Amino acid sequence: LNKRGYPFSAYHLSCCLSIGVKVKADRRTHRSHVSYIDKSRNYYGAQGYPQAYQWAYNQDVPFAPLNKPLSECRVGLVTTSFFERKVDKDAVAGSAKKEPYAAKCDDAMEGLYNKDLFWDKDTTHTEDLDSYLPINRLREFAEQGRIGSLADRFYGVPTDYSHRRTSRRDAPQILEYAKEDELDVVLLVPL
């Protein structure tokens, strides 16, 4: 049975194998392109959903060119990881209710909680904070003059498949934080 209680069929099994649910024997020795759109389509099919996940599509993208050199910009970070103390460790993976937050960069140096999220825990780990929240690297860049400064706070948003919550709740809250911290640039660093 899969996670939703449906029996695996040959089709479901082939979908799971095509998205990497297989054992490590299939791992490549070189880098290759990963089509997350195809993988998610196959995953949804394997889980018994009647239609594939609908990826967000925005006609108007709110990106803007910098109006000054990066070496003069105040930079902020957004992650999809959370503080361990704010997450119920016994909750079903991905089910914890999470809200956008702002926190001091120094408070994150012990690491953040991400065990409740779905990611390939066999192949990778999150022991290196700078791999998903590069506070130290950005502080080094500020010292070297590559960026103007790093904000004192970073921001967290839930890993959420809801377009509505992302656009109506999370994005406006992060924008408000960015305005409060007078940021010029925000880096999105998902786990």
Short mmCIF file of C-alpha atoms in Angstrom, two decimals:
data_model
loop_
_atom_site.label_atom_id
_atom_site.label_comp_id
_atom_site.label_asym_id
_atom_site.label_seq_id
_atom_site.Cartn_x
_atom_site.Cartn_y
_atom_site.Cartn_z
CA LEU A 1 0.00 0.00 0.00
CA ASN A 2 1.16 3.52 -0.69
CA LYS A 3 1.02 6.38 1.87
CA ARG A 4 -2.62 7.09 1.05
CA GLY A 5 -3.63 3.45 1.52
CA TYR A 6 -4.02 2.60 -2.16
CA PRO A 7 -2.63 -0.73 -3.38
CA PHE A 8 0.37 -0.50 -5.69
CA SER A 9 -0.29 -1.61 -9.24
CA ALA A 10 2.32 -2.21 -11.93
CA TYR A 11 1.56 1.31 -13.17
CA HIS A 12 2.00 2.81 -9.71
CA LEU A 13 5.22 0.92 -9.19
CA SER A 14 6.61 2.11 -12.53
CA CYS A 15 5.67 5.70 -11.62
CA CYS A 16 7.39 5.38 -8.25
CA LEU A 17 10.49 3.96 -9.87
CA SER A 18 10.54 6.80 -12.39
CA ILE A 19 10.52 9.40 -9.60
CA GLY A 20 13.40 7.92 -7.67
CA VAL A 21 11.55 5.96 -4.97
CA LYS A 22 13.79 3.09 -6.03
CA VAL A 23 16.84 1.83 -4.17
CA LYS A 24 20.19 3.57 -4.45
CA ALA A 25 21.48 1.11 -7.09
CA ASP A 26 20.08 3.44 -9.76
CA ARG A 27 22.15 6.44 -8.64
CA ARG A 28 24.23 7.99 -11.38
CA THR A 29 27.91 8.68 -10.99
CA HIS A 30 27.57 12.05 -12.73
CA ARG A 31 25.22 14.99 -12.53
CA SER A 32 22.13 14.85 -14.64
CA HIS A 33 19.04 16.97 -15.20
CA VAL A 34 16.15 16.29 -12.82
CA SER A 35 12.72 17.10 -14.22
CA TYR A 36 10.77 17.93 -11.06
CA ILE A 37 7.66 18.62 -13.10
CA ASP A 38 7.74 15.11 -14.57
CA LYS A 39 8.65 13.60 -11.20
CA SER A 40 5.78 15.32 -9.42
CA ARG A 41 3.34 14.37 -12.20
CA ASN A 42 4.39 10.71 -11.85
CA TYR A 43 4.29 10.91 -8.05
CA TYR A 44 0.74 12.27 -8.01
CA GLY A 45 -0.30 9.53 -10.43
CA ALA A 46 1.31 6.88 -8.24
CA GLN A 47 -0.51 8.22 -5.17
CA GLY A 48 -3.89 7.85 -6.84
CA TYR A 49 -4.67 11.55 -7.33
CA PRO A 50 -7.12 12.12 -10.21
CA GLN A 51 -4.93 14.84 -11.76
CA ALA A 52 -1.30 15.91 -11.64
CA TYR A 53 -0.13 18.76 -9.43
CA GLN A 54 -0.85 22.11 -11.08
CA TRP A 55 2.36 24.15 -11.03
CA ALA A 56 2.05 27.85 -10.40
CA TYR A 57 2.14 30.02 -13.47
CA ASN A 58 2.36 33.78 -13.16
CA GLN A 59 1.86 35.96 -16.20
CA ASP A 60 3.43 38.93 -14.43
CA VAL A 61 6.59 38.19 -12.48
CA PRO A 62 7.37 40.82 -9.82
CA PHE A 63 11.15 40.72 -10.26
CA ALA A 64 12.86 44.06 -10.61
CA PRO A 65 16.37 45.07 -11.66
CA LEU A 66 18.64 46.41 -8.95
CA ASN A 67 18.77 50.18 -8.77
CA LYS A 68 22.27 50.15 -7.26
CA PRO A 69 25.29 47.82 -7.25
CA LEU A 70 25.02 44.60 -5.25
CA SER A 71 28.00 45.81 -3.22
CA GLU A 72 25.71 48.52 -1.81
CA CYS A 73 22.64 46.34 -1.24
CA ARG A 74 21.19 45.12 2.03
CA VAL A 75 20.44 41.40 1.57
CA GLY A 76 17.85 39.21 3.29
CA LEU A 77 17.27 35.45 3.29
CA VAL A 78 14.11 33.37 3.06
CA THR A 79 14.15 29.65 3.95
CA THR A 80 11.57 26.88 4.11
CA SER A 81 13.08 25.51 7.33
CA PHE A 82 11.77 26.18 10.84
CA PHE A 83 12.96 26.39 14.42
CA GLU A 84 12.69 22.98 16.06
CA ARG A 85 10.93 24.35 19.10
CA LYS A 86 8.05 25.60 16.92
CA VAL A 87 7.30 22.22 15.33
CA ASP A 88 5.51 19.22 16.85
CA LYS A 89 8.04 16.42 16.30
CA ASP A 90 5.32 13.76 16.52
CA ALA A 91 3.24 15.30 13.73
CA VAL A 92 2.85 13.45 10.46
CA ALA A 93 5.49 14.61 7.99
CA GLY A 94 4.50 17.87 6.35
CA SER A 95 1.34 18.29 8.46
CA ALA A 96 2.54 20.77 11.07
CA LYS A 97 0.73 24.12 10.90
CA LYS A 98 3.34 26.69 10.08
CA GLU A 99 3.21 30.41 9.50
CA PRO A 100 5.75 32.81 7.99
CA TYR A 101 8.18 34.15 10.58
CA ALA A 102 11.15 36.48 11.04
CA ALA A 103 14.03 35.60 13.37
CA LYS A 104 17.49 36.87 14.26
CA CYS A 105 20.23 35.37 12.10
CA ASP A 106 22.26 34.59 15.23
CA ASP A 107 19.39 32.45 16.56
CA ALA A 108 19.67 30.12 13.56
CA MET A 109 23.31 29.21 14.04
CA GLU A 110 22.44 26.02 15.95
CA GLY A 111 20.48 24.84 12.93
CA LEU A 112 16.84 24.67 11.97
CA TYR A 113 14.25 21.92 11.98
CA ASN A 114 13.37 20.23 8.73
CA LYS A 115 12.87 16.56 9.54
CA ASP A 116 9.11 16.89 9.00
CA LEU A 117 9.63 17.90 5.37
CA PHE A 118 9.86 15.50 2.46
CA TRP A 119 13.35 15.40 0.96
CA ASP A 120 15.89 12.72 0.10
CA LYS A 121 17.26 12.00 3.58
CA ASP A 122 19.23 8.98 2.29
CA THR A 123 21.32 10.97 -0.16
CA THR A 124 21.77 14.25 1.65
CA HIS A 125 21.61 15.84 5.08
CA THR A 126 21.03 19.27 6.57
CA GLU A 127 23.90 19.36 9.03
CA ASP A 128 25.51 22.18 7.02
CA LEU A 129 23.35 25.21 7.80
CA ASP A 130 24.99 27.21 5.02
CA SER A 131 23.68 24.77 2.42
CA TYR A 132 20.11 25.96 3.03
CA LEU A 133 20.57 29.20 4.98
CA PRO A 134 23.91 30.75 3.92
CA ILE A 135 24.20 33.27 6.74
CA ASN A 136 27.95 32.74 7.22
CA ARG A 137 28.70 33.00 3.49
CA LEU A 138 26.71 36.21 3.18
CA ARG A 139 28.46 37.69 6.22
CA GLU A 140 31.76 36.86 4.52
CA PHE A 141 30.51 38.51 1.31
CA ALA A 142 29.63 41.64 3.31
CA GLU A 143 33.13 41.71 4.85
CA GLN A 144 34.64 41.32 1.36
CA GLY A 145 32.44 44.09 -0.05
CA ARG A 146 30.58 41.79 -2.45
CA ILE A 147 27.27 42.80 -0.81
CA GLY A 148 26.51 45.88 1.24
CA SER A 149 25.23 44.06 4.32
CA LEU A 150 23.19 41.13 5.55
CA ALA A 151 19.97 41.85 7.41
CA ASP A 152 19.96 41.03 11.13
CA ARG A 153 16.89 38.85 10.55
CA PHE A 154 16.05 36.05 8.14
CA TYR A 155 12.58 34.86 7.22
CA GLY A 156 10.90 31.48 7.04
CA VAL A 157 7.96 30.34 4.96
CA PRO A 158 6.22 26.98 4.97
CA THR A 159 6.78 24.49 2.20
CA ASP A 160 3.27 24.76 0.87
CA TYR A 161 1.60 23.48 -2.26
CA SER A 162 -1.23 25.98 -1.94
CA HIS A 163 -0.89 28.78 -4.48
CA ARG A 164 -3.50 30.78 -2.55
CA ARG A 165 -1.71 30.64 0.81
CA THR A 166 1.64 31.34 -0.79
CA SER A 167 0.44 34.39 -2.71
CA ARG A 168 -2.11 35.78 -0.23
CA ARG A 169 -0.51 35.01 3.15
CA ASP A 170 3.17 34.13 2.89
CA ALA A 171 4.41 36.52 0.18
CA PRO A 172 2.76 39.65 1.66
CA GLN A 173 4.15 38.81 5.12
CA ILE A 174 7.68 38.34 3.75
CA LEU A 175 7.35 41.60 1.82
CA GLU A 176 6.34 43.36 5.04
CA TYR A 177 9.38 41.93 6.85
CA ALA A 178 11.64 43.00 3.96
CA LYS A 179 10.27 46.54 4.11
CA GLU A 180 10.75 46.68 7.90
CA ASP A 181 14.38 45.61 7.44
CA GLU A 182 14.91 48.02 4.50
CA LEU A 183 16.12 45.28 2.16
CA ASP A 184 17.21 45.78 -1.41
CA VAL A 185 17.56 42.09 -2.29
CA VAL A 186 15.95 38.92 -0.96
CA LEU A 187 17.43 35.48 -1.63
CA LEU A 188 15.00 32.56 -1.63
CA VAL A 189 16.83 29.44 -0.40
CA PRO A 190 14.38 26.52 -0.23
CA LEU A 191 15.33 23.31 1.48
#
